[in-house]
Amino acid sequence: MPLRHGSPPATPIRTAEHLLPSVPAGVGEARALVRADLAAWGHDDLIDDCLVIVSELVTNAVLYGGSAYALRLEDRGGRVYGEVFDPGDGVPRPRSPGPDAPSGRGLRIVAAIADDWGVRAADGGKIVWFSVTDPRRRA
């Protein structure tokens, strides 16, 4: 049996999952759910960062992803892991819009705020994920 290097994946302490319609009003609904979940978990210091990240990811899911998307959050102690699944084609990539462009900065904003983020293929679509560490727990 081969040995695995590194730490095992963190086991979630709490998990919240939401299935939302892919409509513009769903972005505000996703933010409200994130705020409520993180407040209930005692992650008040992460709410603002996670709201911005989820807003960007959900906006992309609404614009490009299909008729619905799933939002999942996990409390992993001092870290929040989140993901947005949508059934849309294509792989989101950060863009370099001009200074006057009205959009195209979302994934750069996610990269600037999140400790880590990425995209992976999923059955029937894709998952864009992120993780943010509670500033009180950073070494």
Coordinates of N, CA and C in Angstrom, one line a residue:
M1 N 0.9 -1.2 0.0 CA 0.0 0.0 0.0 C 0.9 1.2 0.0
P2 N 0.7 2.2 -0.9 CA 1.5 3.3 -1.0 C 1.2 4.3 0.2
L3 N 2.3 5.0 0.6 CA 2.1 6.0 1.7 C 1.6 7.3 1.1
R4 N 0.8 8.0 1.8 CA 0.3 9.3 1.4 C 1.1 10.3 2.1
H5 N 1.6 11.3 1.4 CA 2.3 12.4 2.0 C 1.4 13.5 2.3
G6 N 1.8 14.3 3.3 CA 1.0 15.5 3.7 C -0.1 15.2 4.7
S7 N -0.9 16.2 5.0 CA -1.9 16.0 6.0 C -3.2 15.5 5.3
P8 N -4.0 14.7 6.1 CA -5.3 14.3 5.5 C -6.2 15.5 5.3
P9 N -7.2 15.4 4.4 CA -8.1 16.6 4.3 C -8.8 16.8 5.6
A10 N -9.0 18.1 5.9 CA -9.7 18.5 7.1 C -11.2 18.0 7.0
T11 N -11.6 17.4 8.1 CA -13.0 17.0 8.2 C -13.9 18.2 8.6
P12 N -14.9 18.4 7.8 CA -15.8 19.6 8.2 C -16.4 19.4 9.6
I13 N -16.5 20.5 10.3 CA -17.2 20.5 11.6 C -18.7 20.7 11.3
R14 N -19.0 21.6 10.4 CA -20.3 21.9 10.0 C -20.4 22.1 8.5
T15 N -21.5 21.8 7.9 CA -21.7 21.9 6.5 C -23.1 22.5 6.2
A16 N -23.1 23.4 5.2 CA -24.4 24.0 4.7 C -24.4 23.9 3.2
E17 N -25.5 23.5 2.7 CA -25.7 23.3 1.3 C -27.0 24.0 0.8
H18 N -26.9 24.7 -0.3 CA -28.0 25.5 -0.8 C -28.1 25.3 -2.3
L19 N -29.3 25.0 -2.8 CA -29.6 24.9 -4.2 C -30.4 26.1 -4.6
L20 N -29.9 26.9 -5.5 CA -30.5 28.2 -5.8 C -30.8 28.3 -7.3
P21 N -31.9 29.0 -7.7 CA -32.1 29.2 -9.1 C -31.1 30.3 -9.7
S22 N -30.8 30.1 -10.9 CA -29.8 30.9 -11.5 C -30.5 32.2 -12.1
V23 N -30.8 33.1 -11.1 CA -31.5 34.4 -11.5 C -30.7 35.4 -10.7
P24 N -30.7 36.7 -11.2 CA -30.0 37.7 -10.6 C -30.3 37.9 -9.1
A25 N -31.6 37.8 -8.7 CA -31.9 37.9 -7.3 C -31.3 36.8 -6.4
G26 N -30.8 35.7 -7.0 CA -30.2 34.6 -6.3 C -28.8 35.1 -5.7
V27 N -28.2 36.1 -6.3 CA -26.9 36.5 -5.7 C -27.1 37.1 -4.3
G28 N -28.2 37.9 -4.2 CA -28.5 38.5 -2.9 C -28.9 37.4 -1.9
E29 N -29.7 36.4 -2.4 CA -30.1 35.3 -1.5 C -28.9 34.5 -1.1
A30 N -27.9 34.3 -2.0 CA -26.7 33.5 -1.6 C -25.9 34.3 -0.5
R31 N -25.8 35.6 -0.7 CA -25.1 36.4 0.3 C -25.8 36.3 1.7
A32 N -27.1 36.4 1.7 CA -27.9 36.3 3.0 C -27.6 34.9 3.6
L33 N -27.6 33.9 2.8 CA -27.4 32.5 3.4 C -26.0 32.4 3.9
V34 N -25.0 32.9 3.2 CA -23.6 32.9 3.7 C -23.5 33.7 5.0
R35 N -24.0 34.8 5.1 CA -24.0 35.7 6.3 C -24.6 34.9 7.5
A36 N -25.8 34.3 7.3 CA -26.4 33.5 8.3 C -25.6 32.3 8.8
D37 N -25.1 31.5 7.8 CA -24.3 30.3 8.1 C -23.1 30.7 8.9
L38 N -22.3 31.7 8.4 CA -21.0 32.0 9.1 C -21.3 32.6 10.4
A39 N -22.3 33.4 10.6 CA -22.6 34.0 11.9 C -23.0 32.9 12.9
A40 N -23.8 31.9 12.4 CA -24.1 30.8 13.3 C -22.9 30.0 13.7
W41 N -21.9 29.9 12.9 CA -20.7 29.2 13.1 C -19.7 30.0 13.9
G42 N -20.0 31.2 14.2 CA -19.0 32.1 14.9 C -17.9 32.6 14.1
H43 N -18.0 32.6 12.8 CA -17.0 33.1 11.9 C -17.3 34.6 11.4
D44 N -17.6 35.4 12.4 CA -17.9 36.8 12.1 C -16.8 37.5 11.3
D45 N -15.5 37.2 11.7 CA -14.4 37.8 11.0 C -14.2 37.4 9.6
L46 N -14.9 36.4 9.1 CA -14.8 35.9 7.7 C -16.0 36.3 6.9
I47 N -17.0 36.9 7.5 CA -18.2 37.1 6.7 C -18.0 38.1 5.5
D48 N -17.4 39.2 5.7 CA -17.2 40.2 4.6 C -16.4 39.6 3.5
D49 N -15.3 38.9 3.8 CA -14.5 38.3 2.7 C -15.3 37.2 2.0
C50 N -16.0 36.4 2.7 CA -16.8 35.3 2.0 C -17.9 35.9 1.2
L51 N -18.5 37.0 1.7 CA -19.6 37.6 0.9 C -19.1 38.1 -0.4
V52 N -18.0 38.7 -0.4 CA -17.4 39.2 -1.7 C -17.1 38.0 -2.6
I53 N -16.4 37.0 -2.1 CA -16.1 35.9 -2.9 C -17.3 35.2 -3.5
V54 N -18.3 34.9 -2.6 CA -19.5 34.2 -3.0 C -20.2 35.0 -4.0
S55 N -20.3 36.3 -3.8 CA -20.9 37.2 -4.8 C -20.3 37.1 -6.2
E56 N -19.0 37.1 -6.3 CA -18.3 36.9 -7.6 C -18.6 35.6 -8.2
L57 N -18.5 34.5 -7.4 CA -18.7 33.1 -7.9 C -20.1 32.9 -8.4
V58 N -21.0 33.3 -7.6 CA -22.5 33.1 -7.9 C -22.9 34.0 -9.1
T59 N -22.3 35.2 -9.2 CA -22.6 36.0 -10.4 C -22.2 35.3 -11.6
N60 N -21.0 34.7 -11.6 CA -20.5 33.9 -12.7 C -21.4 32.7 -13.0
A61 N -21.9 32.0 -12.0 CA -22.8 30.9 -12.2 C -24.1 31.4 -12.8
V62 N -24.6 32.5 -12.3 CA -25.9 33.0 -12.9 C -25.7 33.4 -14.4
L63 N -24.6 34.1 -14.7 CA -24.3 34.5 -16.1 C -24.0 33.4 -17.0
Y64 N -23.3 32.4 -16.6 CA -22.7 31.4 -17.5 C -23.1 30.0 -17.2
G65 N -23.7 29.7 -16.1 CA -23.8 28.3 -15.6 C -25.0 27.5 -15.8
G66 N -26.1 28.0 -16.3 CA -27.3 27.2 -16.5 C -28.4 27.7 -15.6
S67 N -29.4 26.8 -15.3 CA -30.6 27.2 -14.7 C -30.6 27.2 -13.2
A68 N -29.6 26.6 -12.6 CA -29.5 26.5 -11.1 C -28.0 26.3 -10.7
Y69 N -27.7 26.6 -9.5 CA -26.4 26.3 -9.0 C -26.5 25.9 -7.6
A70 N -25.4 25.2 -7.1 CA -25.4 24.8 -5.7 C -24.2 25.5 -5.0
L71 N -24.5 26.0 -3.8 CA -23.6 26.6 -2.9 C -23.3 25.7 -1.7
R72 N -22.1 25.5 -1.4 CA -21.7 24.6 -0.3 C -20.7 25.3 0.5
L73 N -20.9 25.3 1.9 CA -19.9 25.9 2.8 C -19.6 24.8 3.8
E74 N -18.3 24.8 4.2 CA -17.9 23.9 5.3 C -17.1 24.7 6.3
D75 N -17.4 24.5 7.6 CA -16.6 25.0 8.7 C -15.6 24.0 9.0
R76 N -14.4 24.3 8.8 CA -13.3 23.4 9.1 C -12.4 24.0 10.3
G77 N -13.1 24.3 11.3 CA -12.4 24.9 12.5 C -12.1 26.3 12.2
G78 N -10.8 26.7 12.0 CA -10.4 28.0 11.7 C -10.4 28.4 10.3
R79 N -11.0 27.6 9.5 CA -11.0 27.8 8.0 C -12.4 27.5 7.5
V80 N -12.8 28.4 6.5 CA -14.1 28.1 5.8 C -13.7 27.7 4.4
Y81 N -14.3 26.6 3.9 CA -14.1 26.1 2.6 C -15.5 26.3 1.9
G82 N -15.5 26.8 0.7 CA -16.8 27.0 0.0 C -16.6 26.6 -1.5
E83 N -17.8 26.2 -2.1 CA -17.7 25.9 -3.5 C -19.1 26.2 -4.1
V84 N -19.0 26.6 -5.4 CA -20.2 26.8 -6.2 C -20.1 25.9 -7.4
F85 N -21.2 25.0 -7.5 CA -21.3 24.1 -8.6 C -22.3 24.7 -9.6
D86 N -22.0 24.6 -10.8 CA -23.0 24.9 -11.9 C -22.8 24.0 -13.0
P87 N -23.8 23.7 -13.8 CA -23.8 22.8 -14.9 C -23.3 23.4 -16.2
G88 N -22.8 24.6 -16.2 CA -22.3 25.2 -17.4 C -21.0 24.6 -18.0
D89 N -20.8 24.8 -19.3 CA -19.6 24.4 -19.9 C -18.5 25.4 -19.7
G90 N -17.3 25.0 -20.0 CA -16.2 26.0 -20.0 C -15.6 26.0 -18.6
V91 N -14.4 26.5 -18.6 CA -13.6 26.7 -17.3 C -13.4 28.1 -17.1
P92 N -13.8 28.7 -15.9 CA -13.6 30.1 -15.7 C -12.1 30.4 -15.5
R93 N -11.6 31.5 -16.0 CA -10.3 31.9 -15.9 C -10.2 33.4 -15.6
P94 N -9.2 33.8 -14.8 CA -9.1 35.2 -14.6 C -8.8 36.0 -15.9
R95 N -9.4 37.1 -16.1 CA -9.2 37.9 -17.3 C -8.5 39.2 -16.9
S96 N -8.0 39.9 -17.9 CA -7.3 41.1 -17.7 C -8.1 42.2 -18.5
P97 N -9.2 42.7 -17.9 CA -10.0 43.7 -18.6 C -9.3 45.1 -18.6
G98 N -9.6 45.9 -19.6 CA -9.0 47.2 -19.6 C -9.6 48.1 -18.5
P99 N -9.0 49.2 -18.2 CA -9.4 50.0 -17.1 C -10.8 50.5 -17.1
D100 N -11.4 50.6 -18.3 CA -12.8 51.1 -18.5 C -13.8 50.0 -18.6
A101 N -13.3 48.8 -18.6 CA -14.3 47.6 -18.8 C -15.2 47.5 -17.6
P102 N -16.5 47.3 -17.8 CA -17.4 47.3 -16.6 C -17.4 45.9 -15.9
S103 N -16.7 44.9 -16.4 CA -16.7 43.6 -15.8 C -15.4 42.9 -16.1
G104 N -15.3 41.7 -15.6 CA -14.2 40.8 -15.9 C -13.1 40.7 -14.8
R105 N -13.4 41.3 -13.6 CA -12.4 41.3 -12.6 C -12.7 40.3 -11.5
G106 N -13.8 39.6 -11.6 CA -14.3 38.8 -10.5 C -13.3 37.7 -9.9
L107 N -12.7 37.0 -10.8 CA -11.8 35.9 -10.3 C -10.5 36.5 -9.8
R108 N -10.1 37.7 -10.3 CA -9.0 38.4 -9.7 C -9.3 38.8 -8.3
I109 N -10.5 39.3 -8.1 CA -10.9 39.7 -6.7 C -10.9 38.4 -5.8
V110 N -11.5 37.3 -6.3 CA -11.5 36.1 -5.5 C -10.0 35.7 -5.1
A111 N -9.1 35.7 -6.1 CA -7.7 35.4 -5.9 C -7.1 36.3 -4.8
A112 N -7.5 37.6 -4.8 CA -6.9 38.5 -3.9 C -7.4 38.3 -2.5
I113 N -8.6 37.8 -2.3 CA -9.2 37.7 -1.0 C -9.0 36.3 -0.4
A114 N -9.2 35.3 -1.2 CA -9.1 33.9 -0.7 C -7.7 33.5 -0.4
D115 N -7.5 32.6 0.5 CA -6.2 32.0 0.8 C -5.8 31.1 -0.4
D116 N -6.9 30.4 -0.9 CA -6.7 29.5 -2.0 C -8.0 29.4 -2.8
W117 N -7.9 29.1 -4.1 CA -9.1 28.9 -4.8 C -8.8 28.1 -6.1
G118 N -9.8 27.5 -6.7 CA -9.5 26.8 -8.0 C -10.8 26.3 -8.6
V119 N -10.6 25.6 -9.7 CA -11.7 25.1 -10.5 C -11.5 23.6 -10.7
R120 N -12.5 22.8 -10.6 CA -12.3 21.4 -11.0 C -13.6 20.9 -11.7
A121 N -13.4 20.0 -12.5 CA -14.5 19.4 -13.2 C -15.4 18.6 -12.2
A122 N -16.6 18.5 -12.5 CA -17.6 17.7 -11.6 C -18.5 17.1 -12.6
D123 N -19.2 16.0 -12.1 CA -20.2 15.3 -12.9 C -21.2 16.3 -13.4
G124 N -21.3 16.5 -14.7 CA -22.3 17.4 -15.2 C -22.0 18.9 -15.1
G125 N -20.8 19.3 -14.8 CA -20.5 20.7 -14.8 C -19.1 20.9 -14.2
K126 N -19.1 22.0 -13.3 CA -17.8 22.4 -12.7 C -18.0 22.9 -11.3
I127 N -17.0 22.9 -10.5 CA -17.0 23.5 -9.2 C -15.9 24.5 -9.1
V128 N -16.2 25.7 -8.7 CA -15.3 26.7 -8.3 C -15.2 26.8 -6.8
W129 N -14.1 26.6 -6.2 CA -14.0 26.5 -4.8 C -13.0 27.5 -4.2
F130 N -13.1 27.8 -2.9 CA -12.2 28.7 -2.2 C -12.1 28.3 -0.8
S131 N -11.0 28.8 -0.2 CA -10.9 28.6 1.3 C -10.3 30.0 1.8
V132 N -10.8 30.3 3.0 CA -10.4 31.5 3.8 C -10.2 31.1 5.2
T133 N -9.0 31.5 5.7 CA -8.7 31.2 7.1 C -9.0 32.4 8.0
D134 N -9.6 32.1 9.2 CA -9.9 33.1 10.2 C -8.6 33.8 10.6
P135 N -8.6 35.1 10.5 CA -7.4 35.9 10.8 C -6.9 35.6 12.2
R136 N -7.8 35.2 13.1 CA -7.4 34.9 14.5 C -6.6 33.6 14.6
R137 N -6.7 32.8 13.5 CA -6.0 31.5 13.5 C -4.8 31.4 12.6
R138 N -4.5 32.5 11.9 CA -3.3 32.5 11.0 C -2.0 32.5 11.9
A139 N -1.1 31.8 11.4 CA 0.2 31.7 12.2 C 1.1 32.8 11.7

